[in-house]
CSV table of C-alpha atoms in Angstrom, one decimal:
chain,number,residue,atom,x,y,z
A,1,GLU,CA,-0.9,71.3,-83.9
A,2,ARG,CA,-3.0,70.2,-81.2
A,3,ALA,CA,-5.9,68.8,-84.5
A,4,GLU,CA,-2.9,67.7,-85.8
A,5,GLN,CA,-1.8,65.1,-82.9
A,6,GLU,CA,-5.9,64.4,-81.6
A,7,ILE,CA,-6.9,63.1,-85.2
A,8,ALA,CA,-3.5,60.8,-85.4
A,9,LYS,CA,-5.1,59.6,-82.0
A,10,LEU,CA,-8.2,58.8,-83.7
A,11,PHE,CA,-7.2,57.3,-87.3
A,12,PRO,CA,-3.7,56.3,-86.4
A,13,THR,CA,-3.2,54.5,-90.3
A,14,ALA,CA,-4.2,57.9,-91.6
A,15,ARG,CA,-1.7,59.6,-93.6
A,16,LEU,CA,-1.7,62.8,-92.7
A,17,CYS,CA,-1.0,66.4,-94.1
A,18,ARG,CA,-1.0,69.8,-92.4
A,19,LEU,CA,-1.1,72.7,-94.2
A,20,ASP,CA,-0.7,76.3,-92.1
A,21,ARG,CA,1.6,79.0,-91.8
A,22,ASP,CA,4.2,76.7,-89.7
A,23,SER,CA,3.9,73.6,-92.0
A,24,ALA,CA,4.6,75.6,-95.1
A,25,THR,CA,5.8,78.9,-95.4
A,26,GLN,CA,7.2,79.0,-99.2
A,27,ALA,CA,4.1,78.7,-102.4
A,28,GLU,CA,5.9,76.1,-103.8
A,29,GLU,CA,5.3,73.8,-100.6
A,30,VAL,CA,1.7,74.9,-100.5
A,31,THR,CA,1.7,74.1,-104.1
A,32,ALA,CA,3.2,70.5,-103.9
A,33,LEU,CA,1.2,69.5,-100.3
A,34,LEU,CA,-2.2,70.1,-102.0
A,35,ALA,CA,-1.3,68.3,-105.0
A,36,SER,CA,-0.3,65.5,-102.9
A,37,PHE,CA,-3.7,65.6,-101.2
A,38,ALA,CA,-5.3,66.1,-104.9
A,39,ARG,CA,-3.6,63.0,-105.5
A,40,GLY,CA,-4.6,60.3,-103.0
A,41,GLU,CA,-1.1,60.4,-101.5
A,42,LYS,CA,-3.2,61.8,-97.8
A,43,ASP,CA,-6.2,60.7,-96.5
A,44,ILE,CA,-6.6,63.6,-94.4
A,45,LEU,CA,-5.5,67.3,-95.0
A,46,ILE,CA,-5.5,69.4,-91.8
A,47,GLY,CA,-5.5,73.0,-92.5
A,48,THR,CA,-5.9,76.6,-91.4
A,49,GLN,CA,-8.3,79.6,-93.1
A,50,MET,CA,-5.6,78.7,-96.0
A,51,VAL,CA,-7.4,75.6,-96.8
A,52,ALA,CA,-11.0,76.7,-97.3
A,53,LYS,CA,-10.7,79.3,-100.6
A,54,GLY,CA,-9.9,78.5,-104.0
A,55,HIS,CA,-9.0,74.6,-104.2
A,56,ASP,CA,-11.4,72.0,-105.7
A,57,PHE,CA,-10.7,68.7,-103.9
A,58,PRO,CA,-13.5,66.5,-106.1
A,59,GLY,CA,-12.9,63.0,-103.5
A,60,VAL,CA,-13.5,64.8,-100.2
A,61,THR,CA,-16.9,64.0,-98.2
A,62,LEU,CA,-16.1,65.1,-94.8
A,63,VAL,CA,-14.9,68.9,-93.8
A,64,GLY,CA,-14.7,69.7,-89.6
A,65,VAL,CA,-14.7,73.1,-88.9
A,66,LEU,CA,-12.7,73.6,-85.5
A,67,LEU,CA,-13.7,76.9,-83.5
A,68,ALA,CA,-16.4,78.0,-86.3
A,69,ASP,CA,-17.6,81.1,-84.3
A,70,THR,CA,-14.3,82.2,-82.5
A,71,ALA,CA,-14.1,85.4,-85.0
A,72,LEU,CA,-17.8,85.9,-83.7
A,73,ASN,CA,-15.7,88.0,-80.6
A,74,LEU,CA,-13.2,90.4,-82.7
A,75,PRO,CA,-14.0,93.7,-82.2
A,76,ASP,CA,-15.6,94.4,-86.0
A,77,PHE,CA,-18.8,94.8,-87.5
A,78,ARG,CA,-17.4,92.4,-90.0
A,79,ALA,CA,-17.3,89.6,-87.9
A,80,ALA,CA,-20.7,87.4,-88.3
A,81,GLU,CA,-20.4,88.2,-91.9
A,82,ARG,CA,-17.2,87.1,-92.7
A,83,THR,CA,-17.4,84.4,-90.3
A,84,PHE,CA,-20.5,82.9,-92.5
A,85,GLN,CA,-18.9,83.3,-95.8
A,86,LEU,CA,-15.8,81.0,-94.2
A,87,LEU,CA,-18.1,78.6,-93.1
A,88,THR,CA,-19.8,79.0,-96.2
A,89,GLN,CA,-17.0,78.2,-98.5
A,90,VAL,CA,-15.6,75.6,-96.1
A,91,ALA,CA,-18.5,74.0,-96.8
A,92,GLY,CA,-18.1,74.2,-100.2
A,93,ARG,CA,-15.6,71.5,-100.0
A,94,ALA,CA,-17.0,68.3,-99.1
A,95,GLY,CA,-19.0,66.8,-101.5
A,96,ARG,CA,-17.7,68.2,-105.2
A,97,GLY,CA,-17.4,64.8,-106.8
A,98,ARG,CA,-20.2,61.5,-107.2
A,99,GLU,CA,-20.0,61.3,-103.3
A,100,PRO,CA,-22.4,63.4,-101.2
A,101,GLY,CA,-20.4,65.3,-98.4
A,102,ARG,CA,-20.7,66.0,-94.7
A,103,VAL,CA,-19.8,69.1,-92.5
A,104,ILE,CA,-19.3,68.8,-88.9
A,105,VAL,CA,-19.0,72.2,-87.5
A,106,GLN,CA,-17.9,72.8,-83.5
A,107,SER,CA,-18.9,76.3,-82.0
A,108,PHE,CA,-19.4,77.1,-78.7
A,109,ASN,CA,-22.5,79.0,-79.3
A,110,PRO,CA,-24.0,77.1,-82.1
A,111,GLU,CA,-27.2,79.9,-82.0
A,112,ALA,CA,-25.4,82.9,-82.8
A,113,PRO,CA,-26.5,83.2,-86.3
A,114,ALA,CA,-23.5,83.2,-88.4
A,115,VAL,CA,-23.6,79.7,-87.3
A,116,ALA,CA,-27.1,78.4,-87.0
A,117,LEU,CA,-27.9,79.8,-90.3
A,118,VAL,CA,-25.2,79.2,-92.3
A,119,VAL,CA,-25.7,75.2,-91.3
A,120,GLY,CA,-29.5,75.7,-92.7
A,121,HIS,CA,-28.1,77.1,-95.8
A,122,ASP,CA,-30.2,80.6,-95.0
A,123,PHE,CA,-28.5,83.3,-96.8
A,124,ARG,CA,-31.5,85.3,-97.4
A,125,SER,CA,-32.3,85.3,-93.6
A,126,PHE,CA,-28.7,85.7,-92.7
A,127,ALA,CA,-28.2,89.1,-95.0
A,128,ALA,CA,-31.6,90.3,-94.0
A,129,ARG,CA,-30.8,90.2,-90.7
A,130,GLU,CA,-26.8,91.6,-91.0
A,131,LEU,CA,-28.2,94.4,-93.3
A,132,ASN,CA,-31.1,95.0,-90.4
A,133,LEU,CA,-28.2,95.6,-88.1
A,134,ARG,CA,-25.8,97.4,-90.3
A,135,ARG,CA,-28.7,100.0,-90.6
A,136,SER,CA,-30.0,100.5,-87.1
A,137,PHE,CA,-26.0,100.6,-86.3
A,138,GLY,CA,-25.2,103.4,-89.5
A,139,TYR,CA,-22.7,100.8,-90.2
A,140,PRO,CA,-21.9,100.3,-94.0
A,141,PRO,CA,-23.2,100.4,-96.7
A,142,PHE,CA,-25.6,102.8,-94.8
A,143,SER,CA,-23.5,104.9,-94.3
A,144,ARG,CA,-19.4,105.6,-95.2
């Protein structure tokens, strides 16, 4: 809601829609909202992770990710992998049509490997680093 309010201030004539668990509680609402955005009836779609996966919006040329690194603070050895995966998915929403896309990532720790390496499109380095860490700590896939 806060992001929606701030974006409305910055773009007062833009037609906004928000997709999260509060704004769309039924599957039909989600479908209708996404269809409205895809038809160009909305200019800006503000959403949570619900927007990141499984949707194709060819006209989207700009994607912003707020607080991109918050999941890195979770006590889960998969946090970096999940952050890298989510940022890769979100970035894939931009530039699918004729126009190139841009992604803006807000992060408190832009040097964190999960953020820095996804921004640099460096999957190999991220995977090698993550596998080395997991091997040294005995985490999967090196243990059960």
